[in-house]
PDB file of C-alpha atoms in Angstrom:
ATOM      1  CA  MET I   4     -20.828  -2.582  -0.819  1.00  0.00           C
ATOM      2  CA  GLU I   5     -21.076   0.797   0.877  1.00  0.00           C
ATOM      3  CA  PRO I   6     -21.472   4.016  -1.174  1.00  0.00           C
ATOM      4  CA  VAL I   7     -18.145   5.532  -2.216  1.00  0.00           C
ATOM      5  CA  ARG I   8     -17.065   8.850  -3.671  1.00  0.00           C
ATOM      6  CA  LEU I   9     -17.393   8.925  -7.437  1.00  0.00           C
ATOM      7  CA  GLN I  10     -13.700   9.630  -8.094  1.00  0.00           C
ATOM      8  CA  ARG I  11     -12.741   6.729  -5.827  1.00  0.00           C
ATOM      9  CA  PHE I  12     -15.127   4.430  -7.690  1.00  0.00           C
ATOM     10  CA  MET I  13     -13.572   5.522 -10.987  1.00  0.00           C
ATOM     11  CA  ALA I  14     -10.038   4.957  -9.749  1.00  0.00           C
ATOM     12  CA  ARG I  15     -10.894   1.477  -8.514  1.00  0.00           C
ATOM     13  CA  ALA I  16     -12.631   0.694 -11.789  1.00  0.00           C
ATOM     14  CA  GLY I  17      -9.308   1.348 -13.506  1.00  0.00           C
ATOM     15  CA  VAL I  18     -10.307   4.558 -15.319  1.00  0.00           C
ATOM     16  CA  LYS I  19      -7.696   7.001 -14.031  1.00  0.00           C
ATOM     17  CA  SER I  20      -6.047   8.054 -10.801  1.00  0.00           C
ATOM     18  CA  ARG I  21      -8.336   9.804  -8.303  1.00  0.00           C
ATOM     19  CA  ARG I  22      -6.952  13.210  -9.250  1.00  0.00           C
ATOM     20  CA  ALA I  23      -7.342  12.549 -12.974  1.00  0.00           C
ATOM     21  CA  SER I  24     -10.847  11.172 -12.330  1.00  0.00           C
ATOM     22  CA  GLU I  25     -11.741  14.412 -10.561  1.00  0.00           C
ATOM     23  CA  GLU I  26     -10.727  16.313 -13.689  1.00  0.00           C
ATOM     24  CA  LEU I  27     -12.997  14.130 -15.814  1.00  0.00           C
ATOM     25  CA  ILE I  28     -15.876  14.842 -13.430  1.00  0.00           C
ATOM     26  CA  GLU I  29     -15.266  18.594 -13.513  1.00  0.00           C
ATOM     27  CA  GLN I  30     -15.152  18.463 -17.313  1.00  0.00           C
ATOM     28  CA  GLY I  31     -18.673  17.031 -17.376  1.00  0.00           C
ATOM     29  CA  ARG I  32     -17.595  13.731 -18.921  1.00  0.00           C
ATOM     30  CA  VAL I  33     -19.077  11.518 -16.188  1.00  0.00           C
ATOM     31  CA  SER I  34     -22.709  10.571 -15.656  1.00  0.00           C
ATOM     32  CA  VAL I  35     -24.486   8.625 -12.924  1.00  0.00           C
ATOM     33  CA  ASN I  36     -27.773   6.939 -13.849  1.00  0.00           C
ATOM     34  CA  GLY I  37     -27.942   9.051 -17.004  1.00  0.00           C
ATOM     35  CA  GLU I  38     -27.334  12.404 -15.294  1.00  0.00           C
ATOM     36  CA  VAL I  39     -24.080  14.329 -15.798  1.00  0.00           C
ATOM     37  CA  VAL I  40     -22.297  14.860 -12.481  1.00  0.00           C
ATOM     38  CA  THR I  41     -19.754  17.612 -11.850  1.00  0.00           C
ATOM     39  CA  LYS I  42     -19.779  17.693  -8.039  1.00  0.00           C
ATOM     40  CA  LEU I  43     -16.728  15.968  -6.559  1.00  0.00           C
ATOM     41  CA  GLY I  44     -18.451  14.977  -3.322  1.00  0.00           C
ATOM     42  CA  THR I  45     -21.001  12.813  -5.135  1.00  0.00           C
ATOM     43  CA  LYS I  46     -21.274   9.256  -3.826  1.00  0.00           C
ATOM     44  CA  VAL I  47     -22.377   6.205  -5.772  1.00  0.00           C
ATOM     45  CA  ASP I  48     -23.568   2.721  -4.897  1.00  0.00           C
ATOM     46  CA  PRO I  49     -21.209   0.354  -6.744  1.00  0.00           C
ATOM     47  CA  ALA I  50     -23.844  -2.383  -6.746  1.00  0.00           C
ATOM     48  CA  ALA I  51     -26.760  -0.330  -8.081  1.00  0.00           C
ATOM     49  CA  ASP I  52     -25.694   2.899  -9.832  1.00  0.00           C
ATOM     50  CA  VAL I  53     -24.769   3.074 -13.517  1.00  0.00           C
ATOM     51  CA  VAL I  54     -21.604   5.129 -14.001  1.00  0.00           C
ATOM     52  CA  GLU I  55     -20.489   6.164 -17.486  1.00  0.00           C
ATOM     53  CA  VAL I  56     -17.422   8.026 -18.747  1.00  0.00           C
ATOM     54  CA  ASP I  57     -17.806   9.540 -22.213  1.00  0.00           C
ATOM     55  CA  GLY I  58     -20.862   7.323 -22.674  1.00  0.00           C
ATOM     56  CA  GLN I  59     -19.091   4.075 -21.784  1.00  0.00           C
ATOM     57  CA  ARG I  60     -20.204   2.226 -18.671  1.00  0.00           C
ATOM     58  CA  ILE I  61     -17.505   1.394 -16.129  1.00  0.00           C
ATOM     59  CA  ARG I  62     -17.623  -1.262 -13.443  1.00  0.00           C
ATOM     60  CA  MET I  63     -15.643  -2.347 -10.447  1.00  0.00           C
ATOM     61  CA  PHE I  64     -14.744  -6.016 -10.166  1.00  0.00           C
ATOM     62  CA  GLU I  65     -17.860  -7.714  -8.810  1.00  0.00           C
ATOM     63  CA  GLY I  66     -16.036 -10.285  -6.688  1.00  0.00           C
ATOM     64  CA  GLU I  67     -13.148  -9.978  -4.282  1.00  0.00           C
ATOM     65  CA  ALA I  68      -9.612 -10.296  -5.565  1.00  0.00           C
ATOM     66  CA  TYR I  69      -6.466 -10.525  -3.450  1.00  0.00           C
ATOM     67  CA  LEU I  70      -2.967 -10.820  -4.846  1.00  0.00           C
ATOM     68  CA  VAL I  71       0.602 -10.117  -3.831  1.00  0.00           C
ATOM     69  CA  LEU I  72       3.315  -8.576  -6.000  1.00  0.00           C
ATOM     70  CA  HIS I  73       7.030  -8.951  -5.356  1.00  0.00           C
ATOM     71  CA  LYS I  74       7.677  -5.297  -6.073  1.00  0.00           C
ATOM     72  CA  PRO I  75      11.000  -4.509  -7.753  1.00  0.00           C
ATOM     73  CA  ALA I  76      12.839  -1.217  -7.374  1.00  0.00           C
ATOM     74  CA  GLY I  77      12.086   1.558  -9.833  1.00  0.00           C
ATOM     75  CA  TYR I  78       8.276   1.445  -9.724  1.00  0.00           C
ATOM     76  CA  ILE I  79       6.028   3.871  -7.875  1.00  0.00           C
ATOM     77  CA  THR I  80       3.076   2.525  -5.902  1.00  0.00           C
ATOM     78  CA  ALA I  81       0.288   3.880  -8.070  1.00  0.00           C
ATOM     79  CA  MET I  82      -2.131   2.614 -10.686  1.00  0.00           C
ATOM     80  CA  HIS I  83      -1.642   5.669 -12.916  1.00  0.00           C
ATOM     81  CA  ASP I  84       0.893   8.470 -13.215  1.00  0.00           C
ATOM     82  CA  ASP I  85       0.391  11.571 -15.323  1.00  0.00           C
ATOM     83  CA  HIS I  86       4.156  12.185 -15.527  1.00  0.00           C
ATOM     84  CA  GLY I  87       5.097   8.942 -17.212  1.00  0.00           C
ATOM     85  CA  LYS I  88       6.692   7.180 -14.240  1.00  0.00           C
ATOM     86  CA  ARG I  89       6.591   3.385 -14.143  1.00  0.00           C
ATOM     87  CA  CYS I  90       3.707   2.186 -11.953  1.00  0.00           C
ATOM     88  CA  VAL I  91       3.122  -1.112 -10.170  1.00  0.00           C
ATOM     89  CA  SER I  92      -0.081  -1.438 -12.204  1.00  0.00           C
ATOM     90  CA  GLU I  93       2.125  -2.480 -15.141  1.00  0.00           C
ATOM     91  CA  LEU I  94       3.089  -5.626 -13.215  1.00  0.00           C
ATOM     92  CA  VAL I  95      -0.338  -6.909 -12.126  1.00  0.00           C
ATOM     93  CA  PRO I  96      -3.467  -8.016 -14.080  1.00  0.00           C
ATOM     94  CA  ALA I  97      -5.395  -4.794 -13.493  1.00  0.00           C
ATOM     95  CA  GLU I  98      -7.571  -5.315 -16.589  1.00  0.00           C
ATOM     96  CA  ASP I  99      -8.739  -8.692 -15.289  1.00  0.00           C
ATOM     97  CA  TYR I 100      -9.726  -7.240 -11.904  1.00  0.00           C
ATOM     98  CA  PRO I 101     -11.272  -3.762 -12.341  1.00  0.00           C
ATOM     99  CA  GLY I 102     -10.887  -1.829  -9.118  1.00  0.00           C
ATOM    100  CA  LEU I 103      -7.665  -3.564  -8.103  1.00  0.00           C
ATOM    101  CA  TYR I 104      -5.468  -1.240  -6.052  1.00  0.00           C
ATOM    102  CA  PRO I 105      -2.411  -1.464  -3.776  1.00  0.00           C
ATOM    103  CA  VAL I 106      -2.927  -1.593  -0.017  1.00  0.00           C
ATOM    104  CA  GLY I 107      -0.545   1.057   1.300  1.00  0.00           C
ATOM    105  CA  ARG I 108       2.621   2.199  -0.392  1.00  0.00           C
ATOM    106  CA  LEU I 109       6.234   1.242  -0.862  1.00  0.00           C
ATOM    107  CA  ASP I 110       8.845   3.791  -1.942  1.00  0.00           C
ATOM    108  CA  SER I 111      10.076   3.558  -5.511  1.00  0.00           C
ATOM    109  CA  ASN I 112      13.393   2.016  -4.436  1.00  0.00           C
ATOM    110  CA  THR I 113      11.857  -0.341  -1.840  1.00  0.00           C
ATOM    111  CA  THR I 114      11.257  -3.961  -2.824  1.00  0.00           C
ATOM    112  CA  GLY I 115       9.124  -6.791  -1.483  1.00  0.00           C
ATOM    113  CA  VAL I 116       5.544  -7.543  -0.495  1.00  0.00           C
ATOM    114  CA  LEU I 117       2.916  -5.279  -1.995  1.00  0.00           C
ATOM    115  CA  LEU I 118      -0.640  -6.436  -1.371  1.00  0.00           C
ATOM    116  CA  PHE I 119      -3.447  -5.663  -3.859  1.00  0.00           C
ATOM    117  CA  THR I 120      -7.190  -6.084  -3.481  1.00  0.00           C
ATOM    118  CA  THR I 121     -10.536  -4.988  -4.877  1.00  0.00           C
ATOM    119  CA  ASN I 122     -11.986  -5.026  -1.349  1.00  0.00           C
ATOM    120  CA  GLY I 123     -11.741  -1.355  -0.411  1.00  0.00           C
ATOM    121  CA  PRO I 124     -13.129  -1.573   3.146  1.00  0.00           C
ATOM    122  CA  LEU I 125     -10.762  -4.412   4.023  1.00  0.00           C
ATOM    123  CA  GLY I 126      -7.798  -2.523   2.577  1.00  0.00           C
ATOM    124  CA  ASP I 127      -8.668   0.517   4.692  1.00  0.00           C
ATOM    125  CA  GLN I 128      -8.978  -1.624   7.821  1.00  0.00           C
ATOM    126  CA  LEU I 129      -5.618  -3.307   7.244  1.00  0.00           C
ATOM    127  CA  LEU I 130      -3.914   0.085   7.080  1.00  0.00           C
ATOM    128  CA  HIS I 131      -5.614   1.563  10.131  1.00  0.00           C
ATOM    129  CA  PRO I 132      -3.215   1.719  13.126  1.00  0.00           C
ATOM    130  CA  SER I 133      -5.906   0.417  15.470  1.00  0.00           C
ATOM    131  CA  HIS I 134      -5.717  -3.017  13.831  1.00  0.00           C
ATOM    132  CA  HIS I 135      -1.958  -3.365  14.451  1.00  0.00           C
ATOM    133  CA  VAL I 136      -1.198  -5.477  11.373  1.00  0.00           C
ATOM    134  CA  LEU I 137       2.517  -6.326  11.452  1.00  0.00           C
ATOM    135  CA  LYS I 138       4.645  -5.234   8.492  1.00  0.00           C
ATOM    136  CA  GLN I 139       8.127  -6.732   8.503  1.00  0.00           C
ATOM    137  CA  TYR I 140      11.165  -5.244   6.760  1.00  0.00           C
ATOM    138  CA  LEU I 141      14.788  -6.106   6.107  1.00  0.00           C
ATOM    139  CA  ALA I 142      16.830  -2.909   6.282  1.00  0.00           C
ATOM    140  CA  THR I 143      20.471  -2.667   5.218  1.00  0.00           C
ATOM    141  CA  VAL I 144      21.918   0.303   7.106  1.00  0.00           C
ATOM    142  CA  LYS I 145      25.196   2.177   7.137  1.00  0.00           C
ATOM    143  CA  GLY I 146      27.226   1.085  10.169  1.00  0.00           C
ATOM    144  CA  THR I 147      26.162  -1.160  13.036  1.00  0.00           C
ATOM    145  CA  PRO I 148      23.658   0.191  15.600  1.00  0.00           C
ATOM    146  CA  THR I 149      24.663   0.010  19.250  1.00  0.00           C
ATOM    147  CA  ARG I 150      22.581  -1.712  21.923  1.00  0.00           C
ATOM    148  CA  HIS I 151      21.299   1.685  22.995  1.00  0.00           C
ATOM    149  CA  GLN I 152      20.259   2.579  19.453  1.00  0.00           C
ATOM    150  CA  LEU I 153      18.489  -0.752  19.034  1.00  0.00           C
ATOM    151  CA  HIS I 154      16.689  -0.121  22.319  1.00  0.00           C
ATOM    152  CA  GLN I 155      15.593   3.288  21.018  1.00  0.00           C
ATOM    153  CA  LEU I 156      14.115   1.704  17.887  1.00  0.00           C
ATOM    154  CA  ARG I 157      12.329  -0.927  19.964  1.00  0.00           C
ATOM    155  CA  THR I 158      10.773   1.541  22.381  1.00  0.00           C
ATOM    156  CA  GLY I 159       9.974   4.360  19.938  1.00  0.00           C
ATOM    157  CA  VAL I 160      11.732   7.357  18.429  1.00  0.00           C
ATOM    158  CA  THR I 161      10.568  10.817  17.418  1.00  0.00           C
ATOM    159  CA  ILE I 162      10.461  11.378  13.666  1.00  0.00           C
ATOM    160  CA  ARG I 163       9.285  14.140  11.356  1.00  0.00           C
ATOM    161  CA  ALA I 164       7.167  12.864   8.477  1.00  0.00           C
ATOM    162  CA  GLN I 165       5.439  15.128   5.960  1.00  0.00           C
ATOM    163  CA  GLY I 166       5.878  18.127   8.225  1.00  0.00           C
ATOM    164  CA  LYS I 167       4.453  16.404  11.307  1.00  0.00           C
ATOM    165  CA  VAL I 168       6.391  15.298  14.391  1.00  0.00           C
ATOM    166  CA  ALA I 169       5.401  11.927  15.850  1.00  0.00           C
ATOM    167  CA  THR I 170       6.750   9.279  18.196  1.00  0.00           C
ATOM    168  CA  THR I 171       6.726   5.804  16.719  1.00  0.00           C
ATOM    169  CA  SER I 172       5.130   2.895  18.515  1.00  0.00           C
ATOM    170  CA  PRO I 173       7.340   0.095  19.875  1.00  0.00           C
ATOM    171  CA  ALA I 174       8.894  -1.937  17.056  1.00  0.00           C
ATOM    172  CA  GLU I 175      10.254  -5.455  16.769  1.00  0.00           C
ATOM    173  CA  VAL I 176      13.966  -5.084  15.951  1.00  0.00           C
ATOM    174  CA  GLU I 177      16.532  -7.824  15.379  1.00  0.00           C
ATOM    175  CA  LEU I 178      20.176  -7.305  14.430  1.00  0.00           C
ATOM    176  CA  LEU I 179      20.981  -9.983  11.824  1.00  0.00           C
ATOM    177  CA  GLU I 180      24.388  -8.903  10.474  1.00  0.00           C
ATOM    178  CA  VAL I 181      27.050  -6.449  11.683  1.00  0.00           C
ATOM    179  CA  GLY I 182      29.763  -4.515   9.872  1.00  0.00           C
ATOM    180  CA  GLU I 183      30.099  -1.426   7.706  1.00  0.00           C
ATOM    181  CA  ARG I 184      26.692  -2.430   6.394  1.00  0.00           C
ATOM    182  CA  ALA I 185      24.450  -3.984   9.022  1.00  0.00           C
ATOM    183  CA  LEU I 186      21.230  -5.873   8.402  1.00  0.00           C
ATOM    184  CA  LEU I 187      18.171  -5.324  10.591  1.00  0.00           C
ATOM    185  CA  ARG I 188      14.802  -7.014  10.659  1.00  0.00           C
ATOM    186  CA  ILE I 189      12.240  -4.413  11.716  1.00  0.00           C
ATOM    187  CA  GLY I 190       8.562  -5.082  12.392  1.00  0.00           C
ATOM    188  CA  ILE I 191       6.153  -2.151  12.707  1.00  0.00           C
ATOM    189  CA  ARG I 192       2.389  -1.911  13.131  1.00  0.00           C
ATOM    190  CA  GLU I 193       2.043   1.612  11.786  1.00  0.00           C
ATOM    191  CA  GLY I 194       2.501   2.968   8.287  1.00  0.00           C
ATOM    192  CA  ARG I 195       3.881   6.470   8.511  1.00  0.00           C
ATOM    193  CA  TYR I 196       5.532   8.066   5.492  1.00  0.00           C
ATOM    194  CA  HIS I 197       9.106   6.679   5.065  1.00  0.00           C
ATOM    195  CA  GLN I 198       8.786   5.360   8.613  1.00  0.00           C
ATOM    196  CA  VAL I 199      11.507   2.697   8.676  1.00  0.00           C
ATOM    197  CA  LYS I 200      14.002   4.964   6.912  1.00  0.00           C
ATOM    198  CA  LEU I 201      13.255   7.856   9.264  1.00  0.00           C
ATOM    199  CA  MET I 202      13.484   5.640  12.349  1.00  0.00           C
ATOM    200  CA  CYS I 203      16.937   4.405  11.376  1.00  0.00           C
ATOM    201  CA  GLU I 204      18.151   7.869  10.375  1.00  0.00           C
ATOM    202  CA  THR I 205      16.949   9.244  13.715  1.00  0.00           C
ATOM    203  CA  VAL I 206      19.343   6.942  15.591  1.00  0.00           C
ATOM    204  CA  GLY I 207      22.179   7.726  13.172  1.00  0.00           C
ATOM    205  CA  HIS I 208      22.048   4.966  10.549  1.00  0.00           C
ATOM    206  CA  GLU I 209      21.149   5.680   6.942  1.00  0.00           C
ATOM    207  CA  VAL I 210      19.084   3.016   5.195  1.00  0.00           C
ATOM    208  CA  LEU I 211      20.905   1.813   2.098  1.00  0.00           C
ATOM    209  CA  LYS I 212      18.414  -0.839   1.033  1.00  0.00           C
ATOM    210  CA  LEU I 213      14.906  -1.707   2.172  1.00  0.00           C
ATOM    211  CA  HIS I 214      12.853  -4.828   1.504  1.00  0.00           C
ATOM    212  CA  ARG I 215       9.422  -5.665   2.934  1.00  0.00           C
ATOM    213  CA  GLU I 216       9.326  -9.393   3.579  1.00  0.00           C
ATOM    214  CA  ALA I 217       5.835  -9.646   5.068  1.00  0.00           C
ATOM    215  CA  PHE I 218       2.521  -7.813   5.313  1.00  0.00           C
ATOM    216  CA  GLY I 219       0.642  -9.620   8.055  1.00  0.00           C
ATOM    217  CA  PRO I 220       0.477 -13.264   6.945  1.00  0.00           C
ATOM    218  CA  VAL I 221       1.455 -12.539   3.323  1.00  0.00           C
ATOM    219  CA  ARG I 222       5.030 -13.122   2.144  1.00  0.00           C
ATOM    220  CA  VAL I 223       6.761 -13.319  -1.238  1.00  0.00           C
ATOM    221  CA  ASP I 224       9.292 -16.033  -0.284  1.00  0.00           C
ATOM    222  CA  ASP I 225      10.407 -17.622  -3.592  1.00  0.00           C
ATOM    223  CA  LEU I 226       8.262 -15.384  -5.811  1.00  0.00           C
ATOM    224  CA  PRO I 227      10.664 -13.654  -8.276  1.00  0.00           C
ATOM    225  CA  GLU I 228      10.914  -9.859  -8.315  1.00  0.00           C
ATOM    226  CA  GLY I 229       8.305  -8.385 -10.638  1.00  0.00           C
ATOM    227  CA  ALA I 230       6.061 -11.460 -10.390  1.00  0.00           C
ATOM    228  CA  TRP I 231       2.656 -11.748  -8.698  1.00  0.00           C
ATOM    229  CA  ARG I 232       0.392 -14.488  -7.412  1.00  0.00           C
ATOM    230  CA  LEU I 233      -3.111 -14.737  -6.024  1.00  0.00           C
ATOM    231  CA  CYS I 234      -3.298 -14.954  -2.248  1.00  0.00           C
ATOM    232  CA  THR I 235      -4.229 -18.336  -0.845  1.00  0.00           C
ATOM    233  CA  GLU I 236      -7.517 -18.931   0.960  1.00  0.00           C
ATOM    234  CA  GLN I 237      -5.570 -19.205   4.208  1.00  0.00           C
ATOM    235  CA  GLU I 238      -3.893 -15.828   3.615  1.00  0.00           C
ATOM    236  CA  VAL I 239      -7.197 -14.140   2.790  1.00  0.00           C
ATOM    237  CA  SER I 240      -8.830 -15.580   5.903  1.00  0.00           C
ATOM    238  CA  ALA I 241      -5.887 -14.416   8.028  1.00  0.00           C
ATOM    239  CA  LEU I 242      -6.057 -10.917   6.521  1.00  0.00           C
ATOM    240  CA  LYS I 243      -9.765 -10.690   7.298  1.00  0.00           C
ATOM    241  CA  ARG I 244      -9.186 -11.856  10.864  1.00  0.00           C
ATOM    242  CA  ALA I 245      -6.449  -9.242  11.274  1.00  0.00           C
ATOM    243  CA  ALA I 246      -8.786  -6.528  10.000  1.00  0.00           C
ATOM    244  CA  GLU I 247     -11.520  -7.562  12.424  1.00  0.00           C
ATOM    245  CA  GLU I 248      -9.331  -7.775  15.550  1.00  0.00           C
TER     246      GLU I 248
END
């Protein structure tokens, strides 16, 4: 494994969130190979360095774990929250796989596929736009988009996300149901903040419900909301191929 920042190592070992881990470091409660560390930029070798918090050694999961959660609404995509919000970590076996973390994010009210892994480099690769991993959503929107609006979504629209203006890449868009509430299947290969919701709002259709049905080769299918399962060998192999392409 490559060296990682100390606070990132701590977060993936299940100690605290990165921000809370930074506070522990600044408080002088963390040591590396017997030496107290207070510098946030410090990097550690997960395979060789001994990291302790308040004198107790912490470890990341030594193998590779991959699992998928059928995320229900009402949970934030985080392993810890200092404000008492419900986190997806409550729904997965985080204690059995130290270092388990979600790959990307889903909004609190968005349901569906949420991939977890202990393989940090692979998770980063899967999220990088250059790898073009398809994420597929079912979006229930207010009103039925016209042909022109569907064409706009397919070719790219200009959105403002987190204070930045960007034009989305071409998307796969299929109109499944029409009416006062229409149903769209939307496939994107990016992961901008609130991207699907902002895309639909840009062409005049508010998203009323959003469900992610696939992340690359991984789907939830018949998995009940709130339940998780380990990824199959075929899914893991497909994820690794997608990250390498």
